[in-house]
């Protein structure tokens, strides 16, 4: 069994998990207290405003990120990979990282920018070092033109298992391992197709893909579960035409390019 690991998730999840934030609350330039989360600060400040008539406009929050040693971060990455290989009982593995020239950045001129809702500069402090470690020590492959997700989809076969926490990969039939939930599960061909249409309808807010306006998760799920598989292409097309009029088919095709995880280079 060959484990196919999502290197992008490894870089961000392991990198950020090792970092910790410390929030310091000031009032009128006077330090009040330090906290481990913004939620704790908000609760504390609200109590001062409501109970002691503090002026909310005079609160200032300073955020400091504690950066761990690189050796600690790389140990966490190594432990995560070894955990995945142990749980899946894999005899071989491949790790994929997204490279440059992602086709999704330019394939949808009529839609909002792909992942435009993200701060692309927000990366773990040791981002480049983690990537280099995966490449030089674990022989990770950097794929240009596509994303690591697509590389996983292209590599999946009857003797492999996709290892990630990214739900987008549920479009791909075969064995899957979610390392956060520590569960191995199988996606059938039909389940993969239905999940694709589910995403086409609801979109993907994480990646700034809107889908069909007015169709949220519950309605999208009902549509794909309550209708025959053969009817879903026409139903989804009708929803796009209803929402976007004459541009419905064009918008649907552009959304398809953003949503669909490649299983074939010609997809």
PDB file of C-alpha atoms in Angstrom:
ATOM      1  CA  UNK A   1       0.000   0.000   0.000  1.00  0.00           C
ATOM      2  CA  UNK A   2       1.329   3.438  -0.984  1.00  0.00           C
ATOM      3  CA  UNK A   3       0.486   6.430   1.179  1.00  0.00           C
ATOM      4  CA  UNK A   4      -0.103   9.654  -0.759  1.00  0.00           C
ATOM      5  CA  UNK A   5       0.422  12.592   1.604  1.00  0.00           C
ATOM      6  CA  UNK A   6      -0.785  16.145   1.157  1.00  0.00           C
ATOM      7  CA  UNK A   7       2.429  18.080   1.742  1.00  0.00           C
ATOM      8  CA  UNK A   8       0.699  21.470   1.666  1.00  0.00           C
ATOM      9  CA  UNK A   9      -1.377  20.536   4.700  1.00  0.00           C
ATOM     10  CA  UNK A  10       1.699  19.157   6.467  1.00  0.00           C
ATOM     11  CA  UNK A  11       3.569  22.434   6.000  1.00  0.00           C
ATOM     12  CA  UNK A  12       0.794  24.692   7.246  1.00  0.00           C
ATOM     13  CA  UNK A  13      -0.726  22.486   9.938  1.00  0.00           C
ATOM     14  CA  UNK A  14       2.541  21.439  11.533  1.00  0.00           C
ATOM     15  CA  UNK A  15       4.086  24.875  11.149  1.00  0.00           C
ATOM     16  CA  UNK A  16       1.222  26.790  12.711  1.00  0.00           C
ATOM     17  CA  UNK A  17       0.543  24.197  15.420  1.00  0.00           C
ATOM     18  CA  UNK A  18       3.999  24.810  16.861  1.00  0.00           C
ATOM     19  CA  UNK A  19       3.494  28.544  17.080  1.00  0.00           C
ATOM     20  CA  UNK A  20       1.629  30.183  19.945  1.00  0.00           C
ATOM     21  CA  UNK A  21       0.183  33.635  20.332  1.00  0.00           C
ATOM     22  CA  UNK A  22       0.256  35.851  23.409  1.00  0.00           C
ATOM     23  CA  UNK A  23      -2.162  38.762  23.549  1.00  0.00           C
ATOM     24  CA  UNK A  24      -1.514  41.729  25.827  1.00  0.00           C
ATOM     25  CA  UNK A  25      -4.381  44.063  26.645  1.00  0.00           C
ATOM     26  CA  UNK A  26      -3.669  47.742  27.315  1.00  0.00           C
ATOM     27  CA  UNK A  27      -6.055  50.413  28.537  1.00  0.00           C
ATOM     28  CA  UNK A  28      -5.086  54.037  28.041  1.00  0.00           C
ATOM     29  CA  UNK A  29      -1.448  52.901  27.575  1.00  0.00           C
ATOM     30  CA  UNK A  30      -1.511  50.862  30.802  1.00  0.00           C
ATOM     31  CA  UNK A  31      -0.931  47.125  30.651  1.00  0.00           C
ATOM     32  CA  UNK A  32      -3.848  45.180  32.134  1.00  0.00           C
ATOM     33  CA  UNK A  33      -3.185  41.503  31.474  1.00  0.00           C
ATOM     34  CA  UNK A  34      -1.986  38.870  28.999  1.00  0.00           C
ATOM     35  CA  UNK A  35      -4.108  36.172  27.370  1.00  0.00           C
ATOM     36  CA  UNK A  36      -3.729  33.118  25.170  1.00  0.00           C
ATOM     37  CA  UNK A  37      -6.668  33.870  22.872  1.00  0.00           C
ATOM     38  CA  UNK A  38      -8.603  36.789  21.438  1.00  0.00           C
ATOM     39  CA  UNK A  39     -11.779  35.269  22.881  1.00  0.00           C
ATOM     40  CA  UNK A  40     -10.403  35.573  26.416  1.00  0.00           C
ATOM     41  CA  UNK A  41      -9.539  39.220  25.817  1.00  0.00           C
ATOM     42  CA  UNK A  42     -12.991  40.039  24.476  1.00  0.00           C
ATOM     43  CA  UNK A  43     -14.656  38.447  27.500  1.00  0.00           C
ATOM     44  CA  UNK A  44     -12.372  40.278  29.912  1.00  0.00           C
ATOM     45  CA  UNK A  45     -12.780  43.647  28.159  1.00  0.00           C
ATOM     46  CA  UNK A  46     -16.562  43.283  27.941  1.00  0.00           C
ATOM     47  CA  UNK A  47     -16.639  42.737  31.704  1.00  0.00           C
ATOM     48  CA  UNK A  48     -14.687  45.927  32.294  1.00  0.00           C
ATOM     49  CA  UNK A  49     -16.971  47.936  30.013  1.00  0.00           C
ATOM     50  CA  UNK A  50     -20.209  46.627  31.482  1.00  0.00           C
ATOM     51  CA  UNK A  51     -19.121  46.338  35.117  1.00  0.00           C
ATOM     52  CA  UNK A  52     -16.678  49.208  35.581  1.00  0.00           C
ATOM     53  CA  UNK A  53     -17.621  51.655  32.819  1.00  0.00           C
ATOM     54  CA  UNK A  54     -14.340  51.376  30.963  1.00  0.00           C
ATOM     55  CA  UNK A  55     -14.237  53.188  27.607  1.00  0.00           C
ATOM     56  CA  UNK A  56     -13.987  50.491  24.903  1.00  0.00           C
ATOM     57  CA  UNK A  57     -12.244  52.901  22.521  1.00  0.00           C
ATOM     58  CA  UNK A  58      -9.208  53.070  24.839  1.00  0.00           C
ATOM     59  CA  UNK A  59      -8.443  49.336  24.674  1.00  0.00           C
ATOM     60  CA  UNK A  60      -5.409  48.312  22.621  1.00  0.00           C
ATOM     61  CA  UNK A  61      -4.384  44.718  21.955  1.00  0.00           C
ATOM     62  CA  UNK A  62      -0.819  43.717  21.165  1.00  0.00           C
ATOM     63  CA  UNK A  63      -0.289  40.294  19.611  1.00  0.00           C
ATOM     64  CA  UNK A  64       3.028  38.490  19.888  1.00  0.00           C
ATOM     65  CA  UNK A  65       3.819  35.187  18.179  1.00  0.00           C
ATOM     66  CA  UNK A  66       6.177  32.830  19.958  1.00  0.00           C
ATOM     67  CA  UNK A  67       8.385  31.199  17.340  1.00  0.00           C
ATOM     68  CA  UNK A  68       9.537  27.655  18.171  1.00  0.00           C
ATOM     69  CA  UNK A  69      13.004  26.311  17.269  1.00  0.00           C
ATOM     70  CA  UNK A  70      13.171  24.852  13.775  1.00  0.00           C
ATOM     71  CA  UNK A  71      14.317  21.527  15.219  1.00  0.00           C
ATOM     72  CA  UNK A  72      11.085  21.250  17.198  1.00  0.00           C
ATOM     73  CA  UNK A  73       8.923  21.987  14.157  1.00  0.00           C
ATOM     74  CA  UNK A  74      10.730  19.453  11.983  1.00  0.00           C
ATOM     75  CA  UNK A  75      10.350  16.851  14.728  1.00  0.00           C
ATOM     76  CA  UNK A  76       6.583  17.463  14.664  1.00  0.00           C
ATOM     77  CA  UNK A  77       6.517  17.055  10.863  1.00  0.00           C
ATOM     78  CA  UNK A  78       8.539  13.831  11.097  1.00  0.00           C
ATOM     79  CA  UNK A  79       6.256  12.474  13.808  1.00  0.00           C
ATOM     80  CA  UNK A  80       3.153  13.261  11.729  1.00  0.00           C
ATOM     81  CA  UNK A  81       4.516  11.476   8.672  1.00  0.00           C
ATOM     82  CA  UNK A  82       5.562   8.449  10.720  1.00  0.00           C
ATOM     83  CA  UNK A  83       2.114   8.390  12.350  1.00  0.00           C
ATOM     84  CA  UNK A  84       0.451   8.345   8.911  1.00  0.00           C
ATOM     85  CA  UNK A  85       2.693   5.560   7.630  1.00  0.00           C
ATOM     86  CA  UNK A  86       2.126   3.482  10.757  1.00  0.00           C
ATOM     87  CA  UNK A  87      -1.650   3.885  10.769  1.00  0.00           C
ATOM     88  CA  UNK A  88      -2.026   3.122   7.072  1.00  0.00           C
ATOM     89  CA  UNK A  89       0.536   0.285   7.203  1.00  0.00           C
ATOM     90  CA  UNK A  90       2.016   1.744   4.045  1.00  0.00           C
ATOM     91  CA  UNK A  91       5.047   0.074   2.481  1.00  0.00           C
ATOM     92  CA  UNK A  92       5.737   3.094   0.279  1.00  0.00           C
ATOM     93  CA  UNK A  93       4.791   6.755   0.229  1.00  0.00           C
ATOM     94  CA  UNK A  94       4.791   9.932  -1.837  1.00  0.00           C
ATOM     95  CA  UNK A  95       4.472  13.509  -0.586  1.00  0.00           C
ATOM     96  CA  UNK A  96       3.250  16.270  -2.894  1.00  0.00           C
ATOM     97  CA  UNK A  97       3.716  20.038  -2.632  1.00  0.00           C
ATOM     98  CA  UNK A  98       2.091  22.713  -4.775  1.00  0.00           C
ATOM     99  CA  UNK A  99       4.597  24.544  -6.946  1.00  0.00           C
ATOM    100  CA  UNK A 100       4.179  27.533  -9.245  1.00  0.00           C
ATOM    101  CA  UNK A 101       1.787  28.517 -12.066  1.00  0.00           C
ATOM    102  CA  UNK A 102      -1.375  27.005 -10.595  1.00  0.00           C
ATOM    103  CA  UNK A 103      -3.852  26.846 -13.484  1.00  0.00           C
ATOM    104  CA  UNK A 104      -6.751  27.773 -11.167  1.00  0.00           C
ATOM    105  CA  UNK A 105      -5.344  31.280 -10.745  1.00  0.00           C
ATOM    106  CA  UNK A 106      -6.286  32.195 -14.329  1.00  0.00           C
ATOM    107  CA  UNK A 107      -9.055  29.815 -15.430  1.00  0.00           C
ATOM    108  CA  UNK A 108     -12.092  31.721 -14.108  1.00  0.00           C
ATOM    109  CA  UNK A 109     -12.094  35.352 -15.334  1.00  0.00           C
ATOM    110  CA  UNK A 110     -15.783  35.863 -14.527  1.00  0.00           C
ATOM    111  CA  UNK A 111     -15.541  34.687 -10.930  1.00  0.00           C
ATOM    112  CA  UNK A 112     -14.004  36.063  -7.761  1.00  0.00           C
ATOM    113  CA  UNK A 113     -10.278  35.481  -7.493  1.00  0.00           C
ATOM    114  CA  UNK A 114      -9.438  31.914  -6.527  1.00  0.00           C
ATOM    115  CA  UNK A 115      -8.463  31.901  -2.835  1.00  0.00           C
ATOM    116  CA  UNK A 116      -8.751  35.682  -2.961  1.00  0.00           C
ATOM    117  CA  UNK A 117     -10.210  35.673   0.546  1.00  0.00           C
ATOM    118  CA  UNK A 118      -6.941  34.366   1.974  1.00  0.00           C
ATOM    119  CA  UNK A 119      -3.861  36.241   3.032  1.00  0.00           C
ATOM    120  CA  UNK A 120      -1.314  34.445   0.879  1.00  0.00           C
ATOM    121  CA  UNK A 121       1.479  36.033   2.855  1.00  0.00           C
ATOM    122  CA  UNK A 122       0.239  34.388   6.053  1.00  0.00           C
ATOM    123  CA  UNK A 123       2.529  31.408   6.405  1.00  0.00           C
ATOM    124  CA  UNK A 124       4.229  29.608   9.272  1.00  0.00           C
ATOM    125  CA  UNK A 125       7.486  31.252  10.271  1.00  0.00           C
ATOM    126  CA  UNK A 126       9.451  28.160   9.224  1.00  0.00           C
ATOM    127  CA  UNK A 127       7.481  27.696   5.971  1.00  0.00           C
ATOM    128  CA  UNK A 128      10.453  27.499   3.590  1.00  0.00           C
ATOM    129  CA  UNK A 129      12.487  25.316   5.950  1.00  0.00           C
ATOM    130  CA  UNK A 130       9.636  22.833   6.318  1.00  0.00           C
ATOM    131  CA  UNK A 131       9.249  22.600   2.546  1.00  0.00           C
ATOM    132  CA  UNK A 132      12.988  22.097   2.116  1.00  0.00           C
ATOM    133  CA  UNK A 133      12.947  19.387   4.786  1.00  0.00           C
ATOM    134  CA  UNK A 134      10.117  17.538   3.017  1.00  0.00           C
ATOM    135  CA  UNK A 135      11.920  17.782  -0.318  1.00  0.00           C
ATOM    136  CA  UNK A 136      15.440  16.939   0.831  1.00  0.00           C
ATOM    137  CA  UNK A 137      14.707  14.361   3.536  1.00  0.00           C
ATOM    138  CA  UNK A 138      11.381  12.840   2.461  1.00  0.00           C
ATOM    139  CA  UNK A 139      11.787  13.263  -1.320  1.00  0.00           C
ATOM    140  CA  UNK A 140       8.578  15.285  -1.649  1.00  0.00           C
ATOM    141  CA  UNK A 141       7.569  16.151  -5.203  1.00  0.00           C
ATOM    142  CA  UNK A 142       6.821  19.768  -6.139  1.00  0.00           C
ATOM    143  CA  UNK A 143       4.127  19.886  -8.812  1.00  0.00           C
ATOM    144  CA  UNK A 144       3.898  22.943 -11.061  1.00  0.00           C
ATOM    145  CA  UNK A 145       0.768  24.007 -12.931  1.00  0.00           C
ATOM    146  CA  UNK A 146      -1.546  22.042 -10.655  1.00  0.00           C
ATOM    147  CA  UNK A 147      -2.018  21.712  -6.897  1.00  0.00           C
ATOM    148  CA  UNK A 148      -0.945  18.999  -4.499  1.00  0.00           C
ATOM    149  CA  UNK A 149      -4.631  17.983  -4.350  1.00  0.00           C
ATOM    150  CA  UNK A 150      -4.581  17.214  -8.071  1.00  0.00           C
ATOM    151  CA  UNK A 151      -1.359  15.237  -7.738  1.00  0.00           C
ATOM    152  CA  UNK A 152      -3.044  13.093  -5.085  1.00  0.00           C
ATOM    153  CA  UNK A 153      -6.037  12.529  -7.357  1.00  0.00           C
ATOM    154  CA  UNK A 154      -3.830  11.624 -10.312  1.00  0.00           C
ATOM    155  CA  UNK A 155      -1.742   9.194  -8.259  1.00  0.00           C
ATOM    156  CA  UNK A 156      -4.612   7.401  -6.523  1.00  0.00           C
ATOM    157  CA  UNK A 157      -5.164   3.787  -7.575  1.00  0.00           C
ATOM    158  CA  UNK A 158      -6.267   0.436  -6.140  1.00  0.00           C
ATOM    159  CA  UNK A 159      -3.039   0.130  -4.135  1.00  0.00           C
ATOM    160  CA  UNK A 160      -2.806   3.613  -2.619  1.00  0.00           C
ATOM    161  CA  UNK A 161      -4.414   5.672   0.122  1.00  0.00           C
ATOM    162  CA  UNK A 162      -4.891   9.453   0.098  1.00  0.00           C
ATOM    163  CA  UNK A 163      -3.751  10.983   3.385  1.00  0.00           C
ATOM    164  CA  UNK A 164      -5.010  14.473   4.191  1.00  0.00           C
ATOM    165  CA  UNK A 165      -7.595  16.395   6.188  1.00  0.00           C
ATOM    166  CA  UNK A 166      -8.822  18.263   3.088  1.00  0.00           C
ATOM    167  CA  UNK A 167     -12.438  17.315   2.339  1.00  0.00           C
ATOM    168  CA  UNK A 168     -12.032  18.291  -1.329  1.00  0.00           C
ATOM    169  CA  UNK A 169     -10.278  14.966  -1.874  1.00  0.00           C
ATOM    170  CA  UNK A 170     -13.550  13.167  -1.124  1.00  0.00           C
ATOM    171  CA  UNK A 171     -14.193  13.517  -4.851  1.00  0.00           C
ATOM    172  CA  UNK A 172     -11.555  10.846  -5.440  1.00  0.00           C
ATOM    173  CA  UNK A 173     -12.588   7.165  -5.194  1.00  0.00           C
ATOM    174  CA  UNK A 174     -10.551   4.740  -3.129  1.00  0.00           C
ATOM    175  CA  UNK A 175      -9.032   4.571   0.328  1.00  0.00           C
ATOM    176  CA  UNK A 176      -8.586   7.725   2.411  1.00  0.00           C
ATOM    177  CA  UNK A 177      -6.968   8.516   5.753  1.00  0.00           C
ATOM    178  CA  UNK A 178      -7.867  11.595   7.778  1.00  0.00           C
ATOM    179  CA  UNK A 179      -4.945  11.977  10.172  1.00  0.00           C
ATOM    180  CA  UNK A 180      -6.707  14.494  12.415  1.00  0.00           C
ATOM    181  CA  UNK A 181      -9.647  12.149  13.031  1.00  0.00           C
ATOM    182  CA  UNK A 182      -7.468   9.030  12.786  1.00  0.00           C
ATOM    183  CA  UNK A 183      -9.958   7.272  10.497  1.00  0.00           C
ATOM    184  CA  UNK A 184      -9.520   5.229   7.337  1.00  0.00           C
ATOM    185  CA  UNK A 185     -12.504   5.187   5.006  1.00  0.00           C
ATOM    186  CA  UNK A 186     -13.425   4.319   1.432  1.00  0.00           C
ATOM    187  CA  UNK A 187     -14.966   6.658  -1.139  1.00  0.00           C
ATOM    188  CA  UNK A 188     -16.910   4.838  -3.852  1.00  0.00           C
ATOM    189  CA  UNK A 189     -17.054   6.089  -7.429  1.00  0.00           C
ATOM    190  CA  UNK A 190     -20.649   7.215  -6.921  1.00  0.00           C
ATOM    191  CA  UNK A 191     -19.853   8.947  -3.625  1.00  0.00           C
ATOM    192  CA  UNK A 192     -17.017  10.824  -5.293  1.00  0.00           C
ATOM    193  CA  UNK A 193     -19.261  12.039  -8.117  1.00  0.00           C
ATOM    194  CA  UNK A 194     -21.992  13.104  -5.713  1.00  0.00           C
ATOM    195  CA  UNK A 195     -19.487  15.007  -3.590  1.00  0.00           C
ATOM    196  CA  UNK A 196     -18.281  16.852  -6.695  1.00  0.00           C
ATOM    197  CA  UNK A 197     -21.819  17.978  -7.552  1.00  0.00           C
ATOM    198  CA  UNK A 198     -22.408  18.905  -3.920  1.00  0.00           C
ATOM    199  CA  UNK A 199     -19.413  21.237  -4.109  1.00  0.00           C
ATOM    200  CA  UNK A 200     -20.503  22.605  -7.472  1.00  0.00           C
ATOM    201  CA  UNK A 201     -23.778  23.668  -5.897  1.00  0.00           C
ATOM    202  CA  UNK A 202     -22.633  25.040  -2.554  1.00  0.00           C
ATOM    203  CA  UNK A 203     -19.209  26.285  -3.635  1.00  0.00           C
ATOM    204  CA  UNK A 204     -16.186  26.316  -1.350  1.00  0.00           C
ATOM    205  CA  UNK A 205     -15.901  29.362   0.892  1.00  0.00           C
ATOM    206  CA  UNK A 206     -12.429  28.290   2.002  1.00  0.00           C
ATOM    207  CA  UNK A 207     -11.183  28.786  -1.572  1.00  0.00           C
ATOM    208  CA  UNK A 208     -13.445  31.776  -2.363  1.00  0.00           C
ATOM    209  CA  UNK A 209     -15.639  29.753  -4.747  1.00  0.00           C
ATOM    210  CA  UNK A 210     -19.244  30.914  -4.534  1.00  0.00           C
ATOM    211  CA  UNK A 211     -21.158  28.093  -6.276  1.00  0.00           C
ATOM    212  CA  UNK A 212     -24.848  28.776  -6.887  1.00  0.00           C
ATOM    213  CA  UNK A 213     -26.226  31.778  -4.957  1.00  0.00           C
ATOM    214  CA  UNK A 214     -28.881  30.803  -2.426  1.00  0.00           C
ATOM    215  CA  UNK A 215     -27.848  27.155  -2.225  1.00  0.00           C
ATOM    216  CA  UNK A 216     -26.117  26.362   1.028  1.00  0.00           C
ATOM    217  CA  UNK A 217     -24.764  23.133   2.427  1.00  0.00           C
ATOM    218  CA  UNK A 218     -28.099  21.632   3.512  1.00  0.00           C
ATOM    219  CA  UNK A 219     -29.898  22.308   0.240  1.00  0.00           C
ATOM    220  CA  UNK A 220     -26.941  21.153  -1.856  1.00  0.00           C
ATOM    221  CA  UNK A 221     -26.749  17.943   0.157  1.00  0.00           C
ATOM    222  CA  UNK A 222     -30.481  17.335  -0.266  1.00  0.00           C
ATOM    223  CA  UNK A 223     -30.257  17.810  -4.026  1.00  0.00           C
ATOM    224  CA  UNK A 224     -27.391  15.360  -4.509  1.00  0.00           C
ATOM    225  CA  UNK A 225     -28.825  12.769  -2.107  1.00  0.00           C
ATOM    226  CA  UNK A 226     -32.449  12.857  -3.277  1.00  0.00           C
ATOM    227  CA  UNK A 227     -31.858  12.615  -7.024  1.00  0.00           C
ATOM    228  CA  UNK A 228     -30.567   9.891  -9.303  1.00  0.00           C
ATOM    229  CA  UNK A 229     -26.903  10.189 -10.210  1.00  0.00           C
ATOM    230  CA  UNK A 230     -27.721  10.351 -13.916  1.00  0.00           C
ATOM    231  CA  UNK A 231     -29.957  13.397 -13.349  1.00  0.00           C
ATOM    232  CA  UNK A 232     -27.439  15.504 -11.412  1.00  0.00           C
ATOM    233  CA  UNK A 233     -25.602  17.053 -14.413  1.00  0.00           C
ATOM    234  CA  UNK A 234     -28.849  18.468 -15.794  1.00  0.00           C
ATOM    235  CA  UNK A 235     -30.067  19.580 -12.372  1.00  0.00           C
ATOM    236  CA  UNK A 236     -26.834  21.428 -11.593  1.00  0.00           C
ATOM    237  CA  UNK A 237     -26.818  23.038 -15.040  1.00  0.00           C
ATOM    238  CA  UNK A 238     -30.393  24.211 -14.533  1.00  0.00           C
ATOM    239  CA  UNK A 239     -29.482  25.787 -11.186  1.00  0.00           C
ATOM    240  CA  UNK A 240     -26.619  27.730 -12.777  1.00  0.00           C
ATOM    241  CA  UNK A 241     -28.802  28.955 -15.645  1.00  0.00           C
ATOM    242  CA  UNK A 242     -31.509  29.955 -13.164  1.00  0.00           C
ATOM    243  CA  UNK A 243     -28.983  31.910 -11.100  1.00  0.00           C
ATOM    244  CA  UNK A 244     -26.816  33.444 -13.833  1.00  0.00           C
ATOM    245  CA  UNK A 245     -29.042  33.547 -16.914  1.00  0.00           C
ATOM    246  CA  UNK A 246     -27.257  33.597 -20.273  1.00  0.00           C
ATOM    247  CA  UNK A 247     -23.851  33.259 -18.574  1.00  0.00           C
ATOM    248  CA  UNK A 248     -24.964  30.259 -16.549  1.00  0.00           C
ATOM    249  CA  UNK A 249     -23.156  27.607 -18.593  1.00  0.00           C
ATOM    250  CA  UNK A 250     -19.979  29.661 -18.779  1.00  0.00           C
ATOM    251  CA  UNK A 251     -19.997  30.315 -15.023  1.00  0.00           C
ATOM    252  CA  UNK A 252     -20.678  26.629 -14.373  1.00  0.00           C
ATOM    253  CA  UNK A 253     -17.728  25.567 -16.560  1.00  0.00           C
ATOM    254  CA  UNK A 254     -15.398  27.999 -14.825  1.00  0.00           C
ATOM    255  CA  UNK A 255     -16.582  26.797 -11.420  1.00  0.00           C
ATOM    256  CA  UNK A 256     -15.999  23.227 -12.547  1.00  0.00           C
ATOM    257  CA  UNK A 257     -12.337  24.009 -13.275  1.00  0.00           C
ATOM    258  CA  UNK A 258     -11.917  25.400  -9.772  1.00  0.00           C
ATOM    259  CA  UNK A 259     -13.814  22.662  -7.949  1.00  0.00           C
ATOM    260  CA  UNK A 260     -12.850  19.462  -9.737  1.00  0.00           C
ATOM    261  CA  UNK A 261      -9.831  17.585  -8.428  1.00  0.00           C
ATOM    262  CA  UNK A 262      -7.966  16.079 -11.335  1.00  0.00           C
ATOM    263  CA  UNK A 263      -8.032  12.316 -11.826  1.00  0.00           C
ATOM    264  CA  UNK A 264      -6.732  12.631 -15.367  1.00  0.00           C
ATOM    265  CA  UNK A 265      -4.474  15.314 -16.864  1.00  0.00           C
ATOM    266  CA  UNK A 266      -7.096  15.886 -19.569  1.00  0.00           C
ATOM    267  CA  UNK A 267      -9.822  16.743 -17.007  1.00  0.00           C
TER     268      UNK A 267
END
